[in-house]
Structures are given as C-alpha cells and as structure tokens.
C-alpha cells in the first residue's frame, strides 16, 4: 500500500508539471501553407445556407454556424494528413447574444472517415477549451465544469493568435506567443487541419500557417517505389520543385514583413499629416491676426500724420501750454505706433516659421 501511494504521487506530480512546461521541442522549419486569405482560393469551402455561412472577404475567413444544433467544420481541401507539425492561426470569436459560450477555433488531426478529431477553441470571454471528438461524442480533456471552458491570462479581447505544436502524441498550446499548457492524447496519429465553430457561433480567421519538419514528413509520406523505381532523375526533379516551393514560401514571408513595415510607415505618415493640418490651421489664424494688426497700424499712421499736421499749425500760434500738451499726446501716439509695428513684425516671423514647418 505504501508503494502504491508513492507511485500514484509520482504520476500525479508528472501530470501536473507536464502541463506547465513545453513538451514539443522539434524544429518545424518547412512552411507547408501560408494563407492570409487575400484571395478567394479553392483551399477553403465557401457557402451560404440556412445553417452555415463560410465567406472569404477583406482578408478574413468568416465561419458561422447559424443554428444552435450541431457544429460546423471547414477543412483545408489541398492539405493532406500530418502527424508532426506547427499550426499558427489568428482567430476572433465574436459575441452572440443567444449563446453566452459562443466560440470556435481549430480542428486538428481530423480523420478521413469522420470518426474523430482534436479541437482547440476560444470564446469572447478570454476562455479556451480543448476537447476530443470521437465517434460523435465530445469529451473535454480537462475540467468538466463550465462545459470544459478555462480562463487564460494570455487571451485578450478581439483577435488572438493560436499556435499548436505537436509531435507524436504530445501537444503544446500557445496563445499570443505565450505558452499556455501541454498535454498527451493518443487517439489519433495523424489527420487533416482546419477550422471549427460551435452552434450559434461565429469566428473570423486572419491567418493559417502550417509548418512541418521536412525530414520527418518525407518519412511519413514516402515516395511510391512502384512509381519511381530506381529513377534518380525523378528524385532529383522532386527535390528541385521542393526547393523552389521552399524559396517561394520564404519570399512570401519576406514580402509579408515588408508589407507590415509599410503599414507602420503609413501610420507614421498619417500622424505627420495630422500635425501639418494642425500647423496650417494655426497659420491661418495668425494670418488673420496679422491682417487685423496691419489695419490698426494703418489707422494709427493716419492719426499720427493728422496730429503732426496739427502740431505744426499750433506751433505757429502763441499758446505754449497747448503746444506742450499736444506734443505729449503726439509722443504717446508714436510709442503706441512703435509697439504695434513690433507686434506685427513678431507675428510675421511666427507665420514664416509655421510655413517652414508645414513644408
């Protein structure tokens, strides 16, 4: 009994620690598929019925299950079965009033005969769920409370990045680049990949990136010896085509990165344009003030000319006190005129600076 307790304790310890550390350390360096839904490719089904809507639009693949019963699945048509791979996708699970747990995600290792698959899904409440579909029955792999949904600190509102890495029977799950958990599931060795959505639910996918290990996948999908025989030319030709495909995928990734940089620069340019617009507005206001000051200056100059004329006339008279008073008044007007000129010059200088900054 003592040894049995010790064995159970060790098993429990391994299970608990196992889900909190990465298990899959393989290097998946070969890009099998990079799809950002920029075109309506034949890879994904598109349809519009009473129960389902699958639509590619504005670089998004929208998958909706319009009825509460059953679920909907969209599998990539041109991608075969894989056992070891890394799948990265970006998904937004939308809120649905009629279903508080509306959600969806990815379906992996789906069997050709429809007998089962693994499903990793998220909802709009920052929760996720991993469940097994086997012979028409769904089974949550972890907690059975709350339908198997679990809270994750790595999920956020809106679009989330899901990454699944698997080798053999081991799986690692990441949300938005952060490791969430690992687990072991032995039901299916390999299968197809795609998207899954619950009843009365809708998701939007913005990316589907599948990577595999070139060597391991060649072993899993060997070239038919009956077809090739010992023909080295055929083997070399296959290798040439595969190299070209790999280079093309690398070029796609490079162009995608450049596109993201251009989008960032566009945001910066937009900010600069807003600043220029604001400066132009200030410039217009200052121009209006300059025009007003110039009018006031002209009026002051006219009055100064008039007063100087009066001074000359009065100085010819004999009343000295009146002459002094008018002289003092004339001096004040000159000082006021001088101040208006200085303010006008300062505003013209500020307008010039705004014009220079606007350009």
Short mmCIF file of C-alpha atoms in Angstrom, two decimals:
data_model
loop_
_atom_site.label_atom_id
_atom_site.label_comp_id
_atom_site.label_asym_id
_atom_site.label_seq_id
_atom_site.Cartn_x
_atom_site.Cartn_y
_atom_site.Cartn_z
CA UNK A 1 0.00 0.00 0.00
CA UNK A 2 2.89 2.31 0.84
CA UNK A 3 4.49 1.76 -2.60
CA UNK A 4 1.15 2.21 -4.37
CA UNK A 5 0.72 5.64 -2.77
CA UNK A 6 4.23 6.59 -3.81
CA UNK A 7 3.59 5.55 -7.42
CA UNK A 8 0.32 7.49 -7.55
CA UNK A 9 2.05 10.56 -6.08
CA UNK A 10 4.79 10.40 -8.74
CA UNK A 11 2.26 10.00 -11.55
CA UNK A 12 0.22 12.96 -10.28
CA UNK A 13 3.37 15.05 -9.98
CA UNK A 14 4.42 14.28 -13.55
CA UNK A 15 0.96 15.09 -14.91
CA UNK A 16 0.77 18.42 -13.04
CA UNK A 17 4.25 19.52 -14.04
CA UNK A 18 3.84 18.24 -17.58
CA UNK A 19 1.03 20.62 -18.44
CA UNK A 20 3.14 23.60 -17.30
CA UNK A 21 6.18 23.00 -19.46
CA UNK A 22 6.75 22.63 -23.17
CA UNK A 23 6.97 19.07 -24.44
CA UNK A 24 7.40 19.55 -28.20
CA UNK A 25 10.93 20.76 -28.93
CA UNK A 26 11.05 19.83 -32.63
CA UNK A 27 12.16 22.36 -35.24
CA UNK A 28 9.36 22.82 -37.80
CA UNK A 29 11.32 24.72 -40.43
CA UNK A 30 9.43 23.89 -43.64
CA UNK A 31 6.43 26.07 -44.50
CA UNK A 32 3.69 23.87 -45.94
CA UNK A 33 0.96 26.55 -46.19
CA UNK A 34 0.89 30.33 -45.68
CA UNK A 35 -2.61 31.69 -46.19
CA UNK A 36 -3.70 35.23 -45.19
CA UNK A 37 -6.99 34.97 -47.12
CA UNK A 38 -6.03 37.75 -49.51
CA UNK A 39 -7.63 35.82 -52.37
CA UNK A 40 -10.65 33.55 -52.64
CA UNK A 41 -8.55 30.44 -53.12
CA UNK A 42 -10.01 26.99 -53.67
CA UNK A 43 -8.41 25.82 -50.44
CA UNK A 44 -11.43 26.73 -48.30
CA UNK A 45 -15.10 25.99 -48.80
CA UNK A 46 -17.39 28.99 -49.32
CA UNK A 47 -21.13 28.65 -48.96
CA UNK A 48 -24.24 30.39 -47.67
CA UNK A 49 -27.11 28.20 -46.40
CA UNK A 50 -29.77 28.39 -43.70
CA UNK A 51 -27.45 26.72 -41.19
CA UNK A 52 -23.93 27.78 -42.28
CA UNK A 53 -22.03 30.70 -43.81
CA UNK A 54 -18.41 30.33 -44.98
CA UNK A 55 -17.16 33.54 -46.65
CA UNK A 56 -13.71 34.93 -47.56
CA UNK A 57 -13.83 38.73 -47.58
CA UNK A 58 -11.41 41.56 -46.72
CA UNK A 59 -8.56 39.18 -45.85
CA UNK A 60 -10.73 37.27 -43.37
CA UNK A 61 -12.34 33.84 -43.46
CA UNK A 62 -15.69 34.17 -41.69
CA UNK A 63 -17.20 30.89 -40.45
CA UNK A 64 -20.70 30.97 -38.95
CA UNK A 65 -23.00 28.30 -37.54
CA UNK A 66 -26.45 29.90 -37.68
CA UNK A 67 -28.37 27.20 -35.80
CA UNK A 68 -27.91 26.05 -32.19
CA UNK A 69 -27.70 22.36 -33.04
CA UNK A 70 -24.51 20.59 -34.16
CA UNK A 71 -21.38 22.44 -35.27
CA UNK A 72 -19.53 23.42 -38.46
CA UNK A 73 -16.09 22.42 -39.76
CA UNK A 74 -14.02 23.87 -42.63
CA UNK A 75 -11.06 21.66 -43.56
CA UNK A 76 -8.30 22.79 -45.92
CA UNK A 77 -9.00 20.95 -49.18
CA UNK A 78 -5.47 20.80 -50.59
CA UNK A 79 -3.60 19.81 -47.43
CA UNK A 80 -3.07 16.14 -46.65
CA UNK A 81 -2.75 14.36 -43.34
CA UNK A 82 0.06 15.35 -40.97
CA UNK A 83 1.20 13.93 -37.65
CA UNK A 84 4.03 16.28 -36.59
CA UNK A 85 3.53 19.99 -37.30
CA UNK A 86 3.18 23.55 -36.05
CA UNK A 87 -0.08 25.35 -36.81
CA UNK A 88 -0.41 29.12 -36.29
CA UNK A 89 -3.69 30.93 -36.85
CA UNK A 90 -5.33 34.21 -35.84
CA UNK A 91 -8.94 33.97 -34.72
CA UNK A 92 -11.58 36.30 -33.35
CA UNK A 93 -14.53 34.65 -31.60
CA UNK A 94 -17.46 37.06 -31.83
CA UNK A 95 -20.08 37.62 -29.15
CA UNK A 96 -23.53 36.17 -29.83
CA UNK A 97 -26.47 37.22 -27.63
CA UNK A 98 -28.27 33.89 -27.97
CA UNK A 99 -25.20 31.87 -26.89
CA UNK A 100 -23.13 33.06 -23.93
CA UNK A 101 -20.43 30.47 -24.67
CA UNK A 102 -20.26 31.10 -28.42
CA UNK A 103 -16.85 30.21 -29.73
CA UNK A 104 -14.69 28.26 -32.11
CA UNK A 105 -11.14 27.63 -33.17
CA UNK A 106 -9.12 24.98 -34.94
CA UNK A 107 -9.70 21.30 -35.58
CA UNK A 108 -6.58 19.17 -35.93
CA UNK A 109 -5.82 15.55 -36.83
CA UNK A 110 -9.33 15.17 -38.24
CA UNK A 111 -9.93 11.64 -39.55
CA UNK A 112 -10.91 10.95 -43.15
CA UNK A 113 -13.87 8.79 -42.12
CA UNK A 114 -15.20 11.46 -39.71
CA UNK A 115 -14.62 9.26 -36.67
CA UNK A 116 -12.87 11.92 -34.64
CA UNK A 117 -10.50 14.86 -34.16
CA UNK A 118 -8.98 17.20 -31.60
CA UNK A 119 -10.46 20.70 -31.15
CA UNK A 120 -8.90 23.80 -29.55
CA UNK A 121 -11.38 26.65 -29.27
CA UNK A 122 -11.70 30.09 -27.65
CA UNK A 123 -14.58 32.44 -26.83
CA UNK A 124 -15.04 36.18 -26.34
CA UNK A 125 -14.67 35.84 -22.53
CA UNK A 126 -10.91 35.08 -22.68
CA UNK A 127 -11.56 31.37 -22.18
CA UNK A 128 -10.36 28.30 -24.05
CA UNK A 129 -11.36 24.66 -24.26
CA UNK A 130 -9.66 21.52 -25.55
CA UNK A 131 -11.93 18.64 -26.38
CA UNK A 132 -11.85 15.29 -28.12
CA UNK A 133 -14.40 14.31 -30.76
CA UNK A 134 -14.64 10.54 -31.01
CA UNK A 135 -17.44 8.55 -32.63
CA UNK A 136 -19.79 11.54 -32.50
CA UNK A 137 -19.18 12.29 -28.79
CA UNK A 138 -17.42 15.40 -27.44
CA UNK A 139 -15.27 14.98 -24.32
CA UNK A 140 -13.44 17.90 -22.63
CA UNK A 141 -9.86 16.81 -21.93
CA UNK A 142 -9.59 18.73 -18.69
CA UNK A 143 -12.19 20.35 -16.44
CA UNK A 144 -15.75 19.16 -16.89
CA UNK A 145 -17.22 22.16 -15.03
CA UNK A 146 -18.48 25.07 -17.10
CA UNK A 147 -18.54 22.83 -20.15
CA UNK A 148 -14.75 22.45 -20.08
CA UNK A 149 -14.03 26.18 -20.54
CA UNK A 150 -10.96 27.55 -18.73
CA UNK A 151 -9.77 31.13 -18.20
CA UNK A 152 -6.44 32.19 -19.72
CA UNK A 153 -4.43 35.30 -18.82
CA UNK A 154 -2.83 35.13 -22.28
CA UNK A 155 -6.07 35.61 -24.21
CA UNK A 156 -7.39 39.10 -24.99
CA UNK A 157 -10.47 40.73 -26.45
CA UNK A 158 -10.73 40.67 -30.22
CA UNK A 159 -8.31 38.69 -32.37
CA UNK A 160 -5.99 36.13 -30.75
CA UNK A 161 -3.09 34.15 -32.15
CA UNK A 162 -3.31 30.38 -31.55
CA UNK A 163 -0.28 28.17 -32.01
CA UNK A 164 -0.36 24.38 -31.70
CA UNK A 165 2.82 22.30 -31.85
CA UNK A 166 2.57 18.53 -31.93
CA UNK A 167 4.94 15.64 -32.31
CA UNK A 168 3.65 12.11 -31.92
CA UNK A 169 1.10 12.13 -29.11
CA UNK A 170 2.39 15.28 -27.39
CA UNK A 171 0.87 18.75 -27.82
CA UNK A 172 1.86 22.29 -26.78
CA UNK A 173 -0.65 25.16 -26.86
CA UNK A 174 0.30 28.87 -27.09
CA UNK A 175 -1.88 31.99 -27.04
CA UNK A 176 -0.48 35.25 -28.43
CA UNK A 177 3.06 33.90 -28.29
CA UNK A 178 2.77 32.77 -24.65
CA UNK A 179 2.92 29.12 -23.64
CA UNK A 180 -0.41 28.01 -22.11
CA UNK A 181 -0.19 24.27 -21.50
CA UNK A 182 0.82 20.88 -22.85
CA UNK A 183 -0.96 17.53 -22.89
CA UNK A 184 -0.80 14.00 -24.26
CA UNK A 185 -3.53 12.47 -26.41
CA UNK A 186 -3.09 9.09 -28.09
CA UNK A 187 -6.35 8.75 -30.03
CA UNK A 188 -5.12 9.90 -33.46
CA UNK A 189 -1.68 9.56 -35.01
CA UNK A 190 -2.31 11.96 -37.89
CA UNK A 191 -5.08 13.79 -39.74
CA UNK A 192 -6.20 16.94 -41.54
CA UNK A 193 -6.37 20.50 -40.20
CA UNK A 194 -8.91 23.33 -40.44
CA UNK A 195 -11.40 25.48 -38.53
CA UNK A 196 -14.23 24.60 -36.13
CA UNK A 197 -17.20 26.63 -34.87
CA UNK A 198 -19.90 25.78 -32.29
CA UNK A 199 -23.65 26.07 -32.76
CA UNK A 200 -24.91 29.69 -32.80
CA UNK A 201 -21.32 30.92 -33.09
CA UNK A 202 -19.13 32.86 -35.49
CA UNK A 203 -15.38 33.21 -35.84
CA UNK A 204 -13.15 35.21 -38.19
CA UNK A 205 -9.74 33.84 -39.14
CA UNK A 206 -6.97 36.09 -40.43
CA UNK A 207 -4.11 33.61 -40.86
CA UNK A 208 -3.44 29.93 -41.47
CA UNK A 209 0.25 28.97 -41.31
CA UNK A 210 1.25 25.29 -41.29
CA UNK A 211 4.88 24.22 -40.77
CA UNK A 212 6.34 20.74 -40.74
CA UNK A 213 9.69 19.06 -40.28
CA UNK A 214 10.92 18.27 -43.79
CA UNK A 215 12.75 15.05 -42.88
CA UNK A 216 10.01 13.57 -40.69
CA UNK A 217 7.27 14.36 -43.22
CA UNK A 218 9.21 12.71 -46.03
CA UNK A 219 9.42 9.61 -43.88
CA UNK A 220 5.68 9.70 -43.15
CA UNK A 221 4.82 10.21 -46.82
CA UNK A 222 7.44 8.15 -48.70
CA UNK A 223 7.56 8.28 -52.50
CA UNK A 224 5.89 5.25 -54.00
CA UNK A 225 8.66 2.86 -55.06
CA UNK A 226 6.41 1.32 -57.73
CA UNK A 227 6.18 4.70 -59.44
CA UNK A 228 9.77 5.85 -59.08
CA UNK A 229 11.73 2.63 -59.03
CA UNK A 230 15.41 3.48 -59.16
CA UNK A 231 14.95 6.55 -61.29
CA UNK A 232 17.34 9.10 -59.77
CA UNK A 233 16.25 11.74 -62.30
CA UNK A 234 12.72 11.72 -60.90
CA UNK A 235 14.02 12.01 -57.35
CA UNK A 236 16.21 14.95 -58.27
CA UNK A 237 13.30 16.63 -60.06
CA UNK A 238 11.12 16.30 -56.96
CA UNK A 239 13.89 17.87 -54.90
CA UNK A 240 14.21 20.79 -57.33
CA UNK A 241 10.49 21.50 -57.15
CA UNK A 242 10.52 21.25 -53.36
CA UNK A 243 13.43 23.72 -53.15
CA UNK A 244 11.51 26.15 -55.36
CA UNK A 245 8.44 25.83 -53.16
CA UNK A 246 10.51 26.48 -50.03
CA UNK A 247 12.06 29.59 -51.61
CA UNK A 248 8.63 30.80 -52.64
CA UNK A 249 7.36 30.41 -49.08
CA UNK A 250 10.39 32.34 -47.78
CA UNK A 251 9.69 35.09 -50.31
CA UNK A 252 6.07 35.23 -49.10
CA UNK A 253 7.23 35.65 -45.51
CA UNK A 254 9.70 38.39 -46.56
CA UNK A 255 7.06 40.29 -48.54
CA UNK A 256 4.62 39.97 -45.65
CA UNK A 257 7.19 41.51 -43.32
CA UNK A 258 7.82 44.36 -45.79
CA UNK A 259 4.07 44.93 -46.04
CA UNK A 260 3.83 45.22 -42.26
CA UNK A 261 6.70 47.74 -42.28
CA UNK A 262 4.93 49.77 -44.99
CA UNK A 263 1.72 49.76 -42.95
CA UNK A 264 3.69 51.04 -39.93
CA UNK A 265 5.27 53.79 -42.01
CA UNK A 266 1.83 54.72 -43.34
CA UNK A 267 0.64 55.19 -39.76
CA UNK A 268 3.62 57.45 -39.06
CA UNK A 269 2.94 59.46 -42.24
CA UNK A 270 -0.69 59.84 -41.23
CA UNK A 271 0.44 61.25 -37.87
CA UNK A 272 2.71 63.74 -39.65
CA UNK A 273 -0.13 64.77 -41.95
CA UNK A 274 -2.32 65.46 -38.91
CA UNK A 275 0.43 67.65 -37.44
CA UNK A 276 0.78 69.59 -40.71
CA UNK A 277 -3.00 70.12 -40.78
CA UNK A 278 -2.89 71.49 -37.24
CA UNK A 279 0.00 73.84 -38.13
CA UNK A 280 -1.85 75.07 -41.21
CA UNK A 281 -4.84 75.90 -39.03
CA UNK A 282 -2.62 77.91 -36.65
CA UNK A 283 -1.08 79.60 -39.67
CA UNK A 284 -4.50 80.75 -40.95
CA UNK A 285 -5.40 82.15 -37.51
CA UNK A 286 -2.12 84.06 -37.28
CA UNK A 287 -2.56 85.43 -40.80
CA UNK A 288 -5.96 86.79 -39.78
CA UNK A 289 -4.48 88.43 -36.70
CA UNK A 290 -1.66 89.96 -38.78
CA UNK A 291 -4.21 91.41 -41.22
CA UNK A 292 -6.13 92.95 -38.29
CA UNK A 293 -2.95 94.47 -36.82
CA UNK A 294 -1.95 95.89 -40.20
CA UNK A 295 -5.35 97.62 -40.44
CA UNK A 296 -4.91 99.04 -36.95
CA UNK A 297 -1.39 100.18 -37.87
CA UNK A 298 -2.63 101.98 -40.97
CA UNK A 299 -5.27 103.76 -38.89
CA UNK A 300 -2.65 104.73 -36.30
CA UNK A 301 -0.35 106.07 -39.03
CA UNK A 302 -3.19 108.20 -40.43
CA UNK A 303 -3.88 109.61 -36.98
CA UNK A 304 -0.19 110.29 -36.40
CA UNK A 305 0.00 112.22 -39.68
CA UNK A 306 -3.03 114.24 -38.65
CA UNK A 307 -1.58 115.03 -35.22
CA UNK A 308 1.76 116.06 -36.68
CA UNK A 309 -0.06 118.41 -39.02
CA UNK A 310 -1.96 119.88 -36.08
CA UNK A 311 1.29 120.28 -34.15
CA UNK A 312 2.82 122.31 -36.96
CA UNK A 313 -0.22 124.57 -37.13
CA UNK A 314 -0.37 125.08 -33.36
CA UNK A 315 3.36 125.74 -33.03
CA UNK A 316 2.79 128.78 -35.21
CA UNK A 317 0.41 130.11 -32.52
CA UNK A 318 1.43 131.72 -29.20
CA UNK A 319 -0.27 129.30 -26.72
CA UNK A 320 2.71 127.35 -25.34
CA UNK A 321 0.76 125.12 -22.90
CA UNK A 322 -1.43 123.84 -25.67
CA UNK A 323 1.65 123.09 -27.73
CA UNK A 324 3.21 121.07 -24.87
CA UNK A 325 0.03 119.08 -24.32
CA UNK A 326 -0.27 118.24 -27.98
CA UNK A 327 3.43 117.35 -28.13
CA UNK A 328 2.98 114.91 -25.25
CA UNK A 329 -0.08 113.39 -26.92
CA UNK A 330 1.83 113.02 -30.17
CA UNK A 331 4.70 111.28 -28.34
CA UNK A 332 2.32 108.73 -26.84
CA UNK A 333 0.80 108.01 -30.21
CA UNK A 334 4.26 107.44 -31.64
CA UNK A 335 5.07 104.97 -28.85
CA UNK A 336 1.78 103.15 -29.47
CA UNK A 337 2.55 103.04 -33.20
CA UNK A 338 6.00 101.64 -32.48
CA UNK A 339 4.56 98.87 -30.27
CA UNK A 340 2.05 97.90 -32.97
CA UNK A 341 4.88 97.65 -35.52
CA UNK A 342 6.91 95.39 -33.19
CA UNK A 343 3.94 93.07 -32.56
CA UNK A 344 3.22 92.94 -36.29
CA UNK A 345 6.86 92.01 -37.07
CA UNK A 346 6.82 89.24 -34.42
CA UNK A 347 3.62 87.72 -35.83
CA UNK A 348 5.02 87.80 -39.38
CA UNK A 349 8.09 85.94 -38.13
CA UNK A 350 5.90 83.30 -36.43
CA UNK A 351 3.86 82.87 -39.65
CA UNK A 352 7.07 82.32 -41.58
CA UNK A 353 8.20 79.67 -39.09
CA UNK A 354 4.85 77.86 -39.34
CA UNK A 355 5.08 77.87 -43.13
CA UNK A 356 8.57 76.37 -42.93
CA UNK A 357 7.44 73.62 -40.51
CA UNK A 358 4.35 72.89 -42.61
CA UNK A 359 6.54 72.27 -45.67
#
